[in-house]
C-alpha cells in the first residue's frame, strides 16, 4: 500500500517514541507502555527490510543470492548488537539511562538513512482489497489444502516464542549465578557474536544439509541448550 522505505521510517519514529519513554519514564506502567510502543516499531520493519532486500536483488537479476545477502544482513545486525551490548553494559553501570539515550540517537540516524534508500520496483501483485482481507485470504490459503505452509508457520512461531521467552530470562539467570552487572553486556556480546558467525555461514550450511535436517536441528538445539542450563550449575549453564 505504501512505499517500504517510508514504512521503515515510520518504524523508526515509533522506536524513537518508545525508547524516549524508556529513557525518561519511571515505574512498571511506563516501562510496559514503552516496550509496547517499541513493539509497534518492530512490527513495522520486521519483514519490510527483507522484502526491500529481495526486490532489490531481483531487480538486478540476483534473487538467487538472497540467502547469502540475508545472512550477511543478519550477521552485521548481530555484530552491531554485540558492540552495542558491550558498550551498553558499561553505560548502564555508569548511568542506567545512558543506553536508552544513545539508542534514541542511533534510531534517529537509522530513520534518516531509511529515507535515503532507493525503492526497487514491485515484483508481486499489489494489495487488492485491504490488509485485513488479505490476512484472512492468507490464513484460508494456509489452513485449507496447504498443510506444509501451515506447519512451517506453526514451527517458526513456536521457535520464535521459545527463544524470545528465554531471552528475557537471561539477566535473572545471571543474577542468580552471582554474575556482576558489568559483565551482562559482555555475555550478551558473546552470544550475539556466535549468532553472527552462524548467520554468516547459513547459506553454506543450507547448501550441504537437507531441509528436514535443518528444521530438526533448529527445533532441538534450543531445548538441549535450555535443558543443560537447568541441570548444571549456573556458571556452567551460562555457556549453554
Coordinates of C-alpha atoms in Angstrom, one line a residue:
X1 CA 0.0 0.0 0.0
X2 CA 2.8 2.4 0.9
X3 CA 6.5 2.6 -0.2
X4 CA 8.6 0.4 2.0
X5 CA 11.3 3.0 2.8
X6 CA 8.5 5.1 4.4
X7 CA 7.3 2.1 6.4
X8 CA 10.9 1.8 7.7
X9 CA 11.0 5.5 8.5
X10 CA 7.7 5.2 10.4
X11 CA 9.1 2.2 12.3
X12 CA 12.0 4.4 13.4
X13 CA 9.5 7.1 14.6
X14 CA 7.7 4.6 16.8
X15 CA 11.1 3.3 18.1
X16 CA 12.2 6.8 19.0
X17 CA 8.9 7.4 20.9
X18 CA 9.3 4.1 22.7
X19 CA 12.9 4.4 23.7
X20 CA 12.4 8.0 24.7
X21 CA 9.7 6.9 27.1
X22 CA 12.0 4.1 28.3
X23 CA 14.7 6.8 28.9
X24 CA 12.6 9.4 30.6
X25 CA 9.8 7.3 32.2
X26 CA 9.6 5.7 35.6
X27 CA 7.7 2.8 37.1
X28 CA 6.3 -0.5 35.7
X29 CA 3.4 1.0 33.8
X30 CA 5.6 3.4 31.9
X31 CA 8.1 0.6 31.1
X32 CA 5.3 -1.7 29.7
X33 CA 3.9 1.2 27.6
X34 CA 7.4 2.0 26.3
X35 CA 8.0 -1.6 25.3
X36 CA 4.6 -1.8 23.6
X37 CA 5.4 1.3 21.5
X38 CA 8.8 -0.2 20.6
X39 CA 6.9 -3.3 19.6
X40 CA 4.8 -1.4 17.1
X41 CA 8.1 -0.2 15.5
X42 CA 9.5 -3.7 15.4
X43 CA 6.3 -5.0 13.7
X44 CA 6.7 -2.3 11.0
X45 CA 10.2 -3.0 10.0
X46 CA 10.0 -6.8 10.6
X47 CA 9.8 -8.3 7.1
X48 CA 9.9 -4.9 5.4
X49 CA 13.7 -4.8 5.3
X50 CA 13.8 -8.4 3.9
X51 CA 11.2 -7.6 1.2
X52 CA 13.3 -4.5 0.3
X53 CA 16.4 -6.6 0.0
X54 CA 14.7 -9.3 -2.0
X55 CA 13.2 -7.0 -4.6
X56 CA 16.4 -5.0 -4.8
X57 CA 18.3 -8.2 -5.7
X58 CA 15.6 -9.4 -8.1
X59 CA 15.7 -6.1 -9.9
X60 CA 19.4 -6.8 -10.5
X61 CA 18.9 -10.4 -11.5
X62 CA 20.5 -11.7 -8.3
X63 CA 17.5 -13.1 -6.5
X64 CA 19.3 -16.5 -6.1
X65 CA 21.8 -14.8 -3.8
X66 CA 19.1 -13.7 -1.4
X67 CA 20.0 -16.3 1.3
X68 CA 23.7 -15.2 1.2
X69 CA 22.8 -11.5 1.5
X70 CA 20.1 -12.1 4.1
X71 CA 22.7 -14.0 6.2
X72 CA 25.1 -11.1 5.8
X73 CA 22.3 -8.7 6.8
X74 CA 21.7 -10.7 10.0
X75 CA 25.5 -11.1 10.6
X76 CA 26.1 -7.4 10.6
X77 CA 23.0 -6.8 12.7
X78 CA 24.3 -9.2 15.3
X79 CA 27.8 -7.6 15.1
X80 CA 26.2 -4.2 15.7
X81 CA 24.1 -5.7 18.5
X82 CA 27.2 -7.3 20.1
X83 CA 29.1 -3.9 20.1
X84 CA 26.0 -2.2 21.5
X85 CA 25.7 -4.8 24.2
X86 CA 29.4 -4.4 25.1
X87 CA 29.3 -0.6 25.2
X88 CA 25.8 -0.5 26.7
X89 CA 26.8 -2.7 29.7
X90 CA 29.4 -0.2 30.7
X91 CA 27.0 2.7 30.1
X92 CA 24.4 1.1 32.3
X93 CA 26.8 0.6 35.1
X94 CA 27.7 4.3 34.9
X95 CA 24.2 5.5 34.5
X96 CA 21.1 3.3 33.7
X97 CA 19.5 5.9 31.4
X98 CA 22.5 6.2 29.1
X99 CA 21.8 3.1 26.9
X100 CA 18.3 4.3 26.2
X101 CA 19.6 7.8 25.4
X102 CA 22.1 6.5 22.9
X103 CA 19.6 4.1 21.4
X104 CA 17.3 7.1 20.6
X105 CA 20.2 8.8 18.8
X106 CA 21.1 5.7 16.8
X107 CA 17.4 5.2 15.8
X108 CA 17.1 8.8 14.6
X109 CA 20.2 8.2 12.4
X110 CA 18.6 4.9 11.1
X111 CA 15.4 6.8 10.2
X112 CA 17.4 9.3 8.2
X113 CA 19.2 6.5 6.4
X114 CA 15.8 4.9 5.6
X115 CA 14.7 8.0 3.7
X116 CA 17.9 7.8 1.5
X117 CA 17.1 4.2 0.3
X118 CA 16.3 3.7 -3.3
X119 CA 12.9 1.9 -3.6
X120 CA 13.0 -1.1 -6.1
X121 CA 10.2 -1.9 -8.4
X122 CA 7.5 -4.2 -7.1
X123 CA 7.6 -7.7 -8.4
X124 CA 4.4 -9.1 -6.8
X125 CA 0.8 -8.2 -7.2
X126 CA -0.3 -5.2 -5.2
X127 CA -2.9 -5.3 -2.4
X128 CA -6.4 -5.9 -4.0
X129 CA -8.7 -5.1 -1.1
X130 CA -7.3 -4.1 2.3
X131 CA -4.8 -5.5 4.8
X132 CA -7.3 -7.3 6.9
X133 CA -9.0 -9.0 3.9
X134 CA -5.5 -10.0 2.7
X135 CA -4.7 -11.5 6.1
X136 CA -7.9 -13.6 6.0
X137 CA -7.1 -14.7 2.5
X138 CA -3.6 -15.8 3.5
X139 CA -5.0 -17.7 6.5
X140 CA -7.5 -19.5 4.3
X141 CA -4.8 -20.5 1.9
X142 CA -2.6 -21.7 4.7
X143 CA -5.2 -23.8 6.6
X144 CA -7.0 -25.3 3.7
X145 CA -5.0 -27.6 1.4
X146 CA -1.6 -26.3 2.2
X147 CA -0.6 -28.2 5.3
X148 CA 3.2 -27.8 4.7
X149 CA 2.8 -24.0 4.8
X150 CA 0.7 -24.2 8.0
X151 CA 3.2 -26.5 9.6
X152 CA 6.1 -24.2 8.7
X153 CA 4.3 -21.2 10.1
X154 CA 3.5 -23.0 13.4
X155 CA 7.0 -24.3 13.6
X156 CA 8.6 -20.9 13.2
X157 CA 6.1 -19.4 15.7
X158 CA 7.0 -22.0 18.3
X159 CA 10.7 -21.4 17.8
X160 CA 10.3 -17.7 18.0
X161 CA 8.2 -17.8 21.2
X162 CA 10.6 -20.3 22.9
X163 CA 13.8 -18.4 22.1
X164 CA 12.3 -15.0 23.0
X165 CA 10.9 -16.3 26.2
X166 CA 14.3 -17.4 27.3
X167 CA 15.9 -14.1 26.1
X168 CA 14.0 -12.3 28.8
X169 CA 15.2 -14.7 31.5
X170 CA 18.9 -14.3 30.8
X171 CA 19.6 -11.5 33.2
X172 CA 17.7 -13.1 36.0
X173 CA 19.7 -16.3 35.4
X174 CA 22.9 -14.3 35.6
X175 CA 21.8 -12.5 38.8
X176 CA 21.1 -15.9 40.4
X177 CA 24.5 -17.0 39.3
X178 CA 26.2 -14.1 41.1
X179 CA 27.4 -12.5 37.8
X180 CA 28.2 -8.8 38.1
X181 CA 26.0 -6.3 36.1
X182 CA 29.2 -5.0 34.5
X183 CA 29.5 -8.4 32.8
X184 CA 26.0 -8.5 31.3
X185 CA 27.0 -6.6 28.2
X186 CA 30.0 -8.8 27.7
X187 CA 27.9 -12.0 27.9
X188 CA 25.3 -10.6 25.6
X189 CA 28.0 -9.5 23.1
X190 CA 29.5 -13.1 23.1
X191 CA 26.1 -14.6 22.4
X192 CA 25.4 -12.2 19.6
X193 CA 28.9 -12.8 18.2
X194 CA 28.2 -16.5 18.0
X195 CA 24.9 -15.7 16.3
X196 CA 26.6 -13.5 13.8
X197 CA 29.1 -16.3 12.9
X198 CA 26.2 -18.8 12.4
X199 CA 24.3 -16.3 10.2
X200 CA 27.4 -15.7 8.1
X201 CA 27.7 -19.5 7.3
X202 CA 24.0 -20.1 7.0
X203 CA 23.9 -20.2 3.2
X204 CA 26.8 -22.7 3.1
X205 CA 25.2 -24.9 5.7
X206 CA 21.9 -24.8 3.8
X207 CA 23.6 -26.0 0.6
X208 CA 25.0 -29.1 2.4
X209 CA 22.1 -30.2 4.5
X210 CA 18.6 -31.3 3.6
X211 CA 15.8 -29.0 4.7
X212 CA 14.3 -31.6 7.1
X213 CA 17.7 -31.9 8.9
X214 CA 17.9 -28.1 9.3
X215 CA 14.4 -28.0 10.7
X216 CA 15.1 -30.8 13.2
X217 CA 18.3 -29.1 14.3
X218 CA 16.6 -25.7 14.8
X219 CA 13.9 -27.4 16.8
X220 CA 16.2 -29.5 19.1
X221 CA 19.1 -27.2 19.8
X222 CA 17.2 -24.6 21.9
X223 CA 15.7 -27.4 24.1
X224 CA 19.1 -29.1 24.5
X225 CA 20.7 -25.8 25.5
X226 CA 18.0 -24.8 27.9
X227 CA 17.9 -28.3 29.4
X228 CA 21.6 -28.1 30.1
X229 CA 21.2 -24.7 31.6
X230 CA 18.6 -26.1 34.0
X231 CA 20.6 -29.2 35.0
X232 CA 24.1 -27.8 35.5
X233 CA 25.4 -25.1 37.9
X234 CA 24.8 -21.5 36.9
X235 CA 28.4 -20.7 35.9
X236 CA 28.3 -23.7 33.5
X237 CA 24.8 -23.0 32.3
X238 CA 25.8 -19.6 31.0
X239 CA 27.8 -21.3 28.2
X240 CA 24.7 -23.3 27.2

